Short mmCIF file of C-alpha atoms and ligand atoms in Angstrom, two decimals:
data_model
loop_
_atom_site.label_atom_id
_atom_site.label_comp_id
_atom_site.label_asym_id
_atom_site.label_seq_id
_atom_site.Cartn_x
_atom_site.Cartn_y
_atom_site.Cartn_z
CA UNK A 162 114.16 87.09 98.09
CA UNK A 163 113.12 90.51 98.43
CA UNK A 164 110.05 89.78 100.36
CA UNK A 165 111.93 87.53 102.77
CA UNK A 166 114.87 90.52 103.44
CA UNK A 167 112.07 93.60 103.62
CA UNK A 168 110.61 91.32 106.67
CA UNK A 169 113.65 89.98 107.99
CA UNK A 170 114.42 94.13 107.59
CA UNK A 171 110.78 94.77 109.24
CA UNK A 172 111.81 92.47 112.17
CA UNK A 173 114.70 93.98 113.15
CA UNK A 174 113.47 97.93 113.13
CA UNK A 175 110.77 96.88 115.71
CA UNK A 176 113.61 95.36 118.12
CA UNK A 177 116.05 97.62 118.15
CA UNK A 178 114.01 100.73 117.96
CA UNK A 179 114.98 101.80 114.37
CA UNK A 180 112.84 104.37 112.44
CA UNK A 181 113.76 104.22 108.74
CA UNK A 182 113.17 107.43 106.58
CA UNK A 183 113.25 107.35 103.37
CA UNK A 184 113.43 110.10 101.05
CA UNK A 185 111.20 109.89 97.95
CA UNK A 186 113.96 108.99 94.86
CA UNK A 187 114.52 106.01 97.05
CA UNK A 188 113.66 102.52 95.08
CA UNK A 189 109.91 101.25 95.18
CA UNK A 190 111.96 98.15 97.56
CA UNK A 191 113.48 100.29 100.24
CA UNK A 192 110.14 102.79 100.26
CA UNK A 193 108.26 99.48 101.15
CA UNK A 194 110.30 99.11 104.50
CA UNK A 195 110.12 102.80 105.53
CA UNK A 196 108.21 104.30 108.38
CA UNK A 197 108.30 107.45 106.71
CA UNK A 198 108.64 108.74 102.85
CA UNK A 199 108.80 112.01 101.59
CA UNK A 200 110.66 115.19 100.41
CA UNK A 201 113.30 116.67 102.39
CA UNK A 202 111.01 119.09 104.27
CA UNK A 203 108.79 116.15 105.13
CA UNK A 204 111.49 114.45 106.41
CA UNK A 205 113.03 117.27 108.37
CA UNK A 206 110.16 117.87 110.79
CA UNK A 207 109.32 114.11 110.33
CA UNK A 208 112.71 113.55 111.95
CA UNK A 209 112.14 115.65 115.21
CA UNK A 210 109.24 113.89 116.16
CA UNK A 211 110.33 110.07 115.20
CA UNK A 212 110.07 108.19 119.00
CA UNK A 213 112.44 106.02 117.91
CA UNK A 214 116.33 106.04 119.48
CA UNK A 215 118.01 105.48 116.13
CA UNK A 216 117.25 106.77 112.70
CA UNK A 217 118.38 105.26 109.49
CA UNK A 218 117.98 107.72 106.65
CA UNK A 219 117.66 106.54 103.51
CA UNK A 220 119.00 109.30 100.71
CA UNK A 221 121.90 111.94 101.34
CA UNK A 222 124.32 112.97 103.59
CA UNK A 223 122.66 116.50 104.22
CA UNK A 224 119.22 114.79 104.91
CA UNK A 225 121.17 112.44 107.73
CA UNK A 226 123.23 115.73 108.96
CA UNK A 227 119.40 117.70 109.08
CA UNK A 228 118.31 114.57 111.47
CA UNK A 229 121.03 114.62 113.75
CA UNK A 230 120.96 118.19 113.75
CA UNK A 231 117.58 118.34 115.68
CA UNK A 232 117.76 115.42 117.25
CA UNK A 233 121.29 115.36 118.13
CA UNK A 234 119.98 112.14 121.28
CA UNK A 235 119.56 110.03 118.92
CA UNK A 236 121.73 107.44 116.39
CA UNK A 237 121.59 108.66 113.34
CA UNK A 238 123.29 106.64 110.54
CA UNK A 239 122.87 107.29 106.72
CA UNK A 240 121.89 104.17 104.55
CA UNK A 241 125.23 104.70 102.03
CA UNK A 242 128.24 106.07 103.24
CA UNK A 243 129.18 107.54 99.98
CA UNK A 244 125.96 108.81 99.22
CA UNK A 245 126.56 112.65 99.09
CA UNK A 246 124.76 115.55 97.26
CA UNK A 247 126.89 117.15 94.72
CA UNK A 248 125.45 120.30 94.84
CA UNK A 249 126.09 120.69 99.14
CA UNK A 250 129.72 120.30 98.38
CA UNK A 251 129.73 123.23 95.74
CA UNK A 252 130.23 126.13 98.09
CA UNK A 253 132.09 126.13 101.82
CA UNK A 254 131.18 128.75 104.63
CA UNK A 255 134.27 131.03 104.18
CA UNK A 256 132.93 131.61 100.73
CA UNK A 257 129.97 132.82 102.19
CA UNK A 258 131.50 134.74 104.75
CA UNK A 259 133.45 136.72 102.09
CA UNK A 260 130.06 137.18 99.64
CA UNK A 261 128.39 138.78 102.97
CA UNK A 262 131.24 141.09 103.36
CA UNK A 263 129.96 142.10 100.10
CA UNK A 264 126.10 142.31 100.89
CA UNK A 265 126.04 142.53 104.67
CA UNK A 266 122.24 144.00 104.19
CA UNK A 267 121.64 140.47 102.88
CA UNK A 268 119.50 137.49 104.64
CA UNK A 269 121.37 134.39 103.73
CA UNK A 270 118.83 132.07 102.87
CA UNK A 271 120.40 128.45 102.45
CA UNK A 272 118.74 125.53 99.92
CA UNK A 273 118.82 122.98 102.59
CA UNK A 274 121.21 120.80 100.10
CA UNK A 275 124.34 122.44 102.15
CA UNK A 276 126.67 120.75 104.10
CA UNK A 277 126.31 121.60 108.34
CA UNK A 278 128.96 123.72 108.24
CA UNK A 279 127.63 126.22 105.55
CA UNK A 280 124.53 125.67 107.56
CA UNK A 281 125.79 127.93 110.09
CA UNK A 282 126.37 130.80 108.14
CA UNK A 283 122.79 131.11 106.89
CA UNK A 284 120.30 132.96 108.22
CA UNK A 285 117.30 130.47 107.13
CA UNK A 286 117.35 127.09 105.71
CA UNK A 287 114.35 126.34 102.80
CA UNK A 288 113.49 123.06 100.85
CA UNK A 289 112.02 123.10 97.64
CA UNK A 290 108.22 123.13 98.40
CA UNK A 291 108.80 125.55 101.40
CA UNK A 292 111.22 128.36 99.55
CA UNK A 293 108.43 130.28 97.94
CA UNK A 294 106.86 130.76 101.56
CA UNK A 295 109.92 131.24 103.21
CA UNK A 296 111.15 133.52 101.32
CA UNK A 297 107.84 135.44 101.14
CA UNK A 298 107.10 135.15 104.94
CA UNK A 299 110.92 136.25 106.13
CA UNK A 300 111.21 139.88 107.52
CA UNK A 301 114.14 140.63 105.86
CA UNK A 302 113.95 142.54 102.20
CA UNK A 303 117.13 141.58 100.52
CA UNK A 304 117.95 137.51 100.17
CA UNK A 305 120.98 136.18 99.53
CA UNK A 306 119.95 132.83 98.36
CA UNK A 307 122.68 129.89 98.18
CA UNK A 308 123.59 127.32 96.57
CA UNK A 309 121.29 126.82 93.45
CA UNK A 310 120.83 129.52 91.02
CA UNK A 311 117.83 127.78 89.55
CA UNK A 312 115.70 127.12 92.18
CA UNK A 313 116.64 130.82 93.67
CA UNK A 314 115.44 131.97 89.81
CA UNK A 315 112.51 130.25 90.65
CA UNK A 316 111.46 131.71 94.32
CA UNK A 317 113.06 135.11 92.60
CA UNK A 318 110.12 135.15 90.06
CA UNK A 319 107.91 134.47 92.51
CA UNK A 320 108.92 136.51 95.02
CA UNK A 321 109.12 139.64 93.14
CA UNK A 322 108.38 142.00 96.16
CA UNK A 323 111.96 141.01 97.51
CA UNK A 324 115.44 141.48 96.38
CA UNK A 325 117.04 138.97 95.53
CA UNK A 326 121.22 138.00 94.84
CA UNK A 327 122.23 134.49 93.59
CA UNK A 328 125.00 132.39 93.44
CA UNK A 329 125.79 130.12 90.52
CA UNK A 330 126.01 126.82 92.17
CA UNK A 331 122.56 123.61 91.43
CA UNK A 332 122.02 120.26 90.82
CA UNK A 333 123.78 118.69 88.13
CA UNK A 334 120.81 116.00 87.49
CA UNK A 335 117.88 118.32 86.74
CA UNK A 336 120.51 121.37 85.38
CA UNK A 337 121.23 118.63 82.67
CA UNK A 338 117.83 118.87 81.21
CA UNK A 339 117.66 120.96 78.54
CA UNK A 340 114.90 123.23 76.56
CA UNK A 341 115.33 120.90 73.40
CA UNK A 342 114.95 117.42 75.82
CA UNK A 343 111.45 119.28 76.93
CA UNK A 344 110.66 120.18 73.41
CA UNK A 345 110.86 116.46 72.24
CA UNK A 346 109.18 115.10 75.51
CA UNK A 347 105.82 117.29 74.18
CA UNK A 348 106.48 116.67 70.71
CA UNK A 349 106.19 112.50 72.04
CA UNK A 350 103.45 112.76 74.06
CA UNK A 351 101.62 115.86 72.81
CA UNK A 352 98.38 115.00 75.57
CA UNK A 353 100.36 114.93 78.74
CA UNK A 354 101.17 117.72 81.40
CA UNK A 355 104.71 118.61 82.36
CA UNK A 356 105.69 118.19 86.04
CA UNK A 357 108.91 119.52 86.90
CA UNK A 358 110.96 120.04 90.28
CA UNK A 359 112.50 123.86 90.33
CA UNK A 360 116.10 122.96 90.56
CA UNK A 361 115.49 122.64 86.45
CA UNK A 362 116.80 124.97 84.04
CA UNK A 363 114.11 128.19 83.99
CA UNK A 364 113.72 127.15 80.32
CA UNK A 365 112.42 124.08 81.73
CA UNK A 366 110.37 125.86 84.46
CA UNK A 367 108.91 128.26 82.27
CA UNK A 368 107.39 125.73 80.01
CA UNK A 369 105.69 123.46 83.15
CA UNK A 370 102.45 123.22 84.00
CA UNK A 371 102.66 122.43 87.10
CA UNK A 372 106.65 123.31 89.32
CA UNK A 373 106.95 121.30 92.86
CA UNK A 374 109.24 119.63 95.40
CA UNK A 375 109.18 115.40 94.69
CA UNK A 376 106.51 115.13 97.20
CA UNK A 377 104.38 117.77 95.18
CA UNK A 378 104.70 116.12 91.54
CA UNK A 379 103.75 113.03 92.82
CA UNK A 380 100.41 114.46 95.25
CA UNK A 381 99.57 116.51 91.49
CA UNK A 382 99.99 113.64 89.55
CA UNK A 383 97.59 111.90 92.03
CA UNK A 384 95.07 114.31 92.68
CA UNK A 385 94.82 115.43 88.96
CA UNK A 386 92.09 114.19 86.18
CA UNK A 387 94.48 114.65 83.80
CA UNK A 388 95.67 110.63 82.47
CA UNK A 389 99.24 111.50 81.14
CA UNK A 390 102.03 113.51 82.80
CA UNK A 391 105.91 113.80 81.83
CA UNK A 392 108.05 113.73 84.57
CA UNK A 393 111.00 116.29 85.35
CA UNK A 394 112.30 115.15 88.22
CA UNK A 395 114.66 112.36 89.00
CA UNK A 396 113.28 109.03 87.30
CA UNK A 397 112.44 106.92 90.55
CA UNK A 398 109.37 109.53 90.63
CA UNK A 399 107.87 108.07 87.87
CA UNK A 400 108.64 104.25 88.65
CA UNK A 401 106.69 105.46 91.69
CA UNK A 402 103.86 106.68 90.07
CA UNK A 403 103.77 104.07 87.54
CA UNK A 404 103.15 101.43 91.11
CA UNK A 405 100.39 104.19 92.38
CA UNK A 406 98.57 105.20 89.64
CA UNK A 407 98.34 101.94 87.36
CA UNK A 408 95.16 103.95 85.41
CA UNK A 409 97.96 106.83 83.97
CA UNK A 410 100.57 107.30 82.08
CA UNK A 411 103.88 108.74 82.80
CA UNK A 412 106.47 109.62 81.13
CA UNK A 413 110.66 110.51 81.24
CA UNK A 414 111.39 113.94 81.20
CA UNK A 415 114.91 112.79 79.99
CA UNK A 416 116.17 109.00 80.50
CA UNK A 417 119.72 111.26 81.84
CA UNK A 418 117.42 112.51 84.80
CA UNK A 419 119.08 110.02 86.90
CA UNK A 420 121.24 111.03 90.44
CA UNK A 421 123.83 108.32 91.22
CA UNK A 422 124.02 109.61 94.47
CA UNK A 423 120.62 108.62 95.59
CA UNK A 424 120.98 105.63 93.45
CA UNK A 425 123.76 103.82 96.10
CA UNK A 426 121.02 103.14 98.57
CA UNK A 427 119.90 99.44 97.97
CA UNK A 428 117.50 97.23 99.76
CA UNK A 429 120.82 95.28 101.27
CA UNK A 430 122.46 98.26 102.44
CA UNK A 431 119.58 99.16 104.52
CA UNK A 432 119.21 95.57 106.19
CA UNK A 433 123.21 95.92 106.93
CA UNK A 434 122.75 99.06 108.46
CA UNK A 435 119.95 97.51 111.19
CA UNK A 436 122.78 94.55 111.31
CA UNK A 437 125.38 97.10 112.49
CA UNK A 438 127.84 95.87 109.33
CA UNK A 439 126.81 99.06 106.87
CA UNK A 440 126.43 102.55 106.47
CA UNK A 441 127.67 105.16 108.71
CA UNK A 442 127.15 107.30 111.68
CA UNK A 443 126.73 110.60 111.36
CA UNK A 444 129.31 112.61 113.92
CA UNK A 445 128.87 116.46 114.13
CA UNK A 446 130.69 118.72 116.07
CA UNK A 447 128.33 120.38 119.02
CA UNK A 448 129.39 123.99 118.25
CA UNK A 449 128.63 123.43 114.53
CA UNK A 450 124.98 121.64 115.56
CA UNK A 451 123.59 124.11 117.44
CA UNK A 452 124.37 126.64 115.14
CA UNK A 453 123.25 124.75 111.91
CA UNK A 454 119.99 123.99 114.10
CA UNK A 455 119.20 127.52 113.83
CA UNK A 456 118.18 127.96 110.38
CA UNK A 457 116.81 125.00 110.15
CA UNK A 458 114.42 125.69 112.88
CA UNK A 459 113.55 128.66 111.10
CA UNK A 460 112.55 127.21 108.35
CA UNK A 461 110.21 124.65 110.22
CA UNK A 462 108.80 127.95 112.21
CA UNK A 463 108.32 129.80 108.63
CA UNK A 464 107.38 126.45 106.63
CA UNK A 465 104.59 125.22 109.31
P1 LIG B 754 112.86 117.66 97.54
O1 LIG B 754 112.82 118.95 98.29
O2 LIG B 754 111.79 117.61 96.50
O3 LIG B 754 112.88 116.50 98.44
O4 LIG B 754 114.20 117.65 96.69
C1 LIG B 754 115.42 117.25 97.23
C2 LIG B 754 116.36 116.95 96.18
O5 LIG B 754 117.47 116.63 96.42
C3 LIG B 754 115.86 117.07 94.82
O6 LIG B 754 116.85 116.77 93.94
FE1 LIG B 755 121.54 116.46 95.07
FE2 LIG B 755 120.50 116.69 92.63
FE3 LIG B 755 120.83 114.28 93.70
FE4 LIG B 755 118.95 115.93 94.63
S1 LIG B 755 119.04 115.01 92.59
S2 LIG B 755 120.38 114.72 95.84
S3 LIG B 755 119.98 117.92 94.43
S4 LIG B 755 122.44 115.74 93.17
#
């Protein structure tokens, strides 16, 4: 059955000029059909280049608002209508514009989980394995960096030739793992390294061998001799693995490391998408494109 939709799904891409990207916690299934995987950076300048007229993006709204966003010509329809992030929703642009009232000598460097809107109050846009460079490479001194206090922790330490300000605001998948769930992770598998994505706790961070974007865990876990890794990132990383590395051995960070969100997106919901019956079109407002496209190109300029 699954073989039979994935080229039924395969058949219909080619004809009517679809280019499916899929982000990386997407299921082993829907990865199979993509033209593209990745992490959201990846799939940000992935997206501006794509020949294709339409674009199905498999993952979250902000990933299918980034595609439109620089390629406003195209279709652009995400694979889940009520496939959101949580953490874009947790802080609006006239929040913002009062915080930078506050700090106007502040950059306002935005965690590209935002919504378009809060987009275009930012002065950059980073992902997680771009922040570090971003932050390092921008002119500006003083970074305001919004919304997630633990990845900004993270680029903080660093980054410690720049000052920093942070708003409370993250994930609440990885800010669910805990110091004691990493604790009894090495306790259980005392030989393996610990491979974590930076919007965890810094008590999780901190006690890592190895801190990256999804992309990065999975090119370390790869590239490494090491035979056993524990995974602190969302758990379709280490289903992934498990298909790519059949030699090693990886392991849940925490069985809770799970986001519902990027969950929705099912091998069905794709094929109903290329069927015109699913998913939805993503509408922005021209005014709020063009100035959302801003940081974003920044960050691709910055990133490389
Ligand atoms: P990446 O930058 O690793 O793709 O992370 C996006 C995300 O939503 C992680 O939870
Ligand atoms: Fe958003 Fe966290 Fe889900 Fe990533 S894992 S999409 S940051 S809620």
């Amino acid at each position: 059955m699954t073989g039979e939709m994935q080229a039924k799904i395969k058949r219909l891409k080619e004809q009517n000029d679809v280019c499916i990207l899929a982000h990386s916690y997407m299921s082993e299934d829907v990865t199979e059909v993509a033209d593209f995987v990745g992490d959201s950076y990846a799939l940000a300048v992935k997206a501006k280049s794509a020949p294709q007229s339409t674009v199905i993006m498999c993952g979250v709204r902000f990933m299918a608002e980034t595609v439109k966003i620089l390629s406003p010509q195209k279709r652009v329809i995400l694979s889940h209508p009520q496939a959101g992030c949580p953490m874009a929703e947790q802080m609006d642009a006239d929040l913002i514009r009062e915080v930078k009232k506050k700090y106007p000598e502040y950059a306002v460097v935005a965690y590209i989980n935002t919504t378009a809107e809060l987009k275009t109050v930012a002065d950059c846009c980073v992902t997680s394995s771009s922040a570090v460079k971003i932050c390092r490479a921008l002119p500006e001194k003083n970074i305001l960096f919004i919304p997630d206090i633990n990845l900004g922790t993270y680029v903080k330490n660093q980054v410690p030739e720049k000052n920093f300000k942070l708003l409370s605001g993250g994930c609440p998948t990885h800010a669910r793992i805990e110091k004691g769930d990493l604790i009894q992770a090495k306790k259980l598998h005392p030989q393996a390294l610990v491979l974590v994505h930076p919007e965890c706790r810094p008590e999780v961070t901190d006690g890592a061998d190895y801190v990256g974007s999804t992309s990065g865990i999975m090119e370390f876990a790869k590239k490494s001799e090491a035979k056993e890794f524990i995974i602190g990132t969302e758990n379709s990383i280490v289903q992934h693995l498990k298909f790519a590395c059949p030699d090693k051995k990886f392991y849940e960070l925490s069985k809770d490391l799970v986001c519902h969100n990027m969950k929705l997106t099912t091998l069905p919901d794709v094929y109903a998408c290329l069927k015109g019956e699913g998913g939805e079109e993503i509408i922005l407002d021209e005014d709020t494109r063009v100035k959302a496209a801003k940081c974003i190109e920044r960050m691709i300029e910055l990133g490389g």
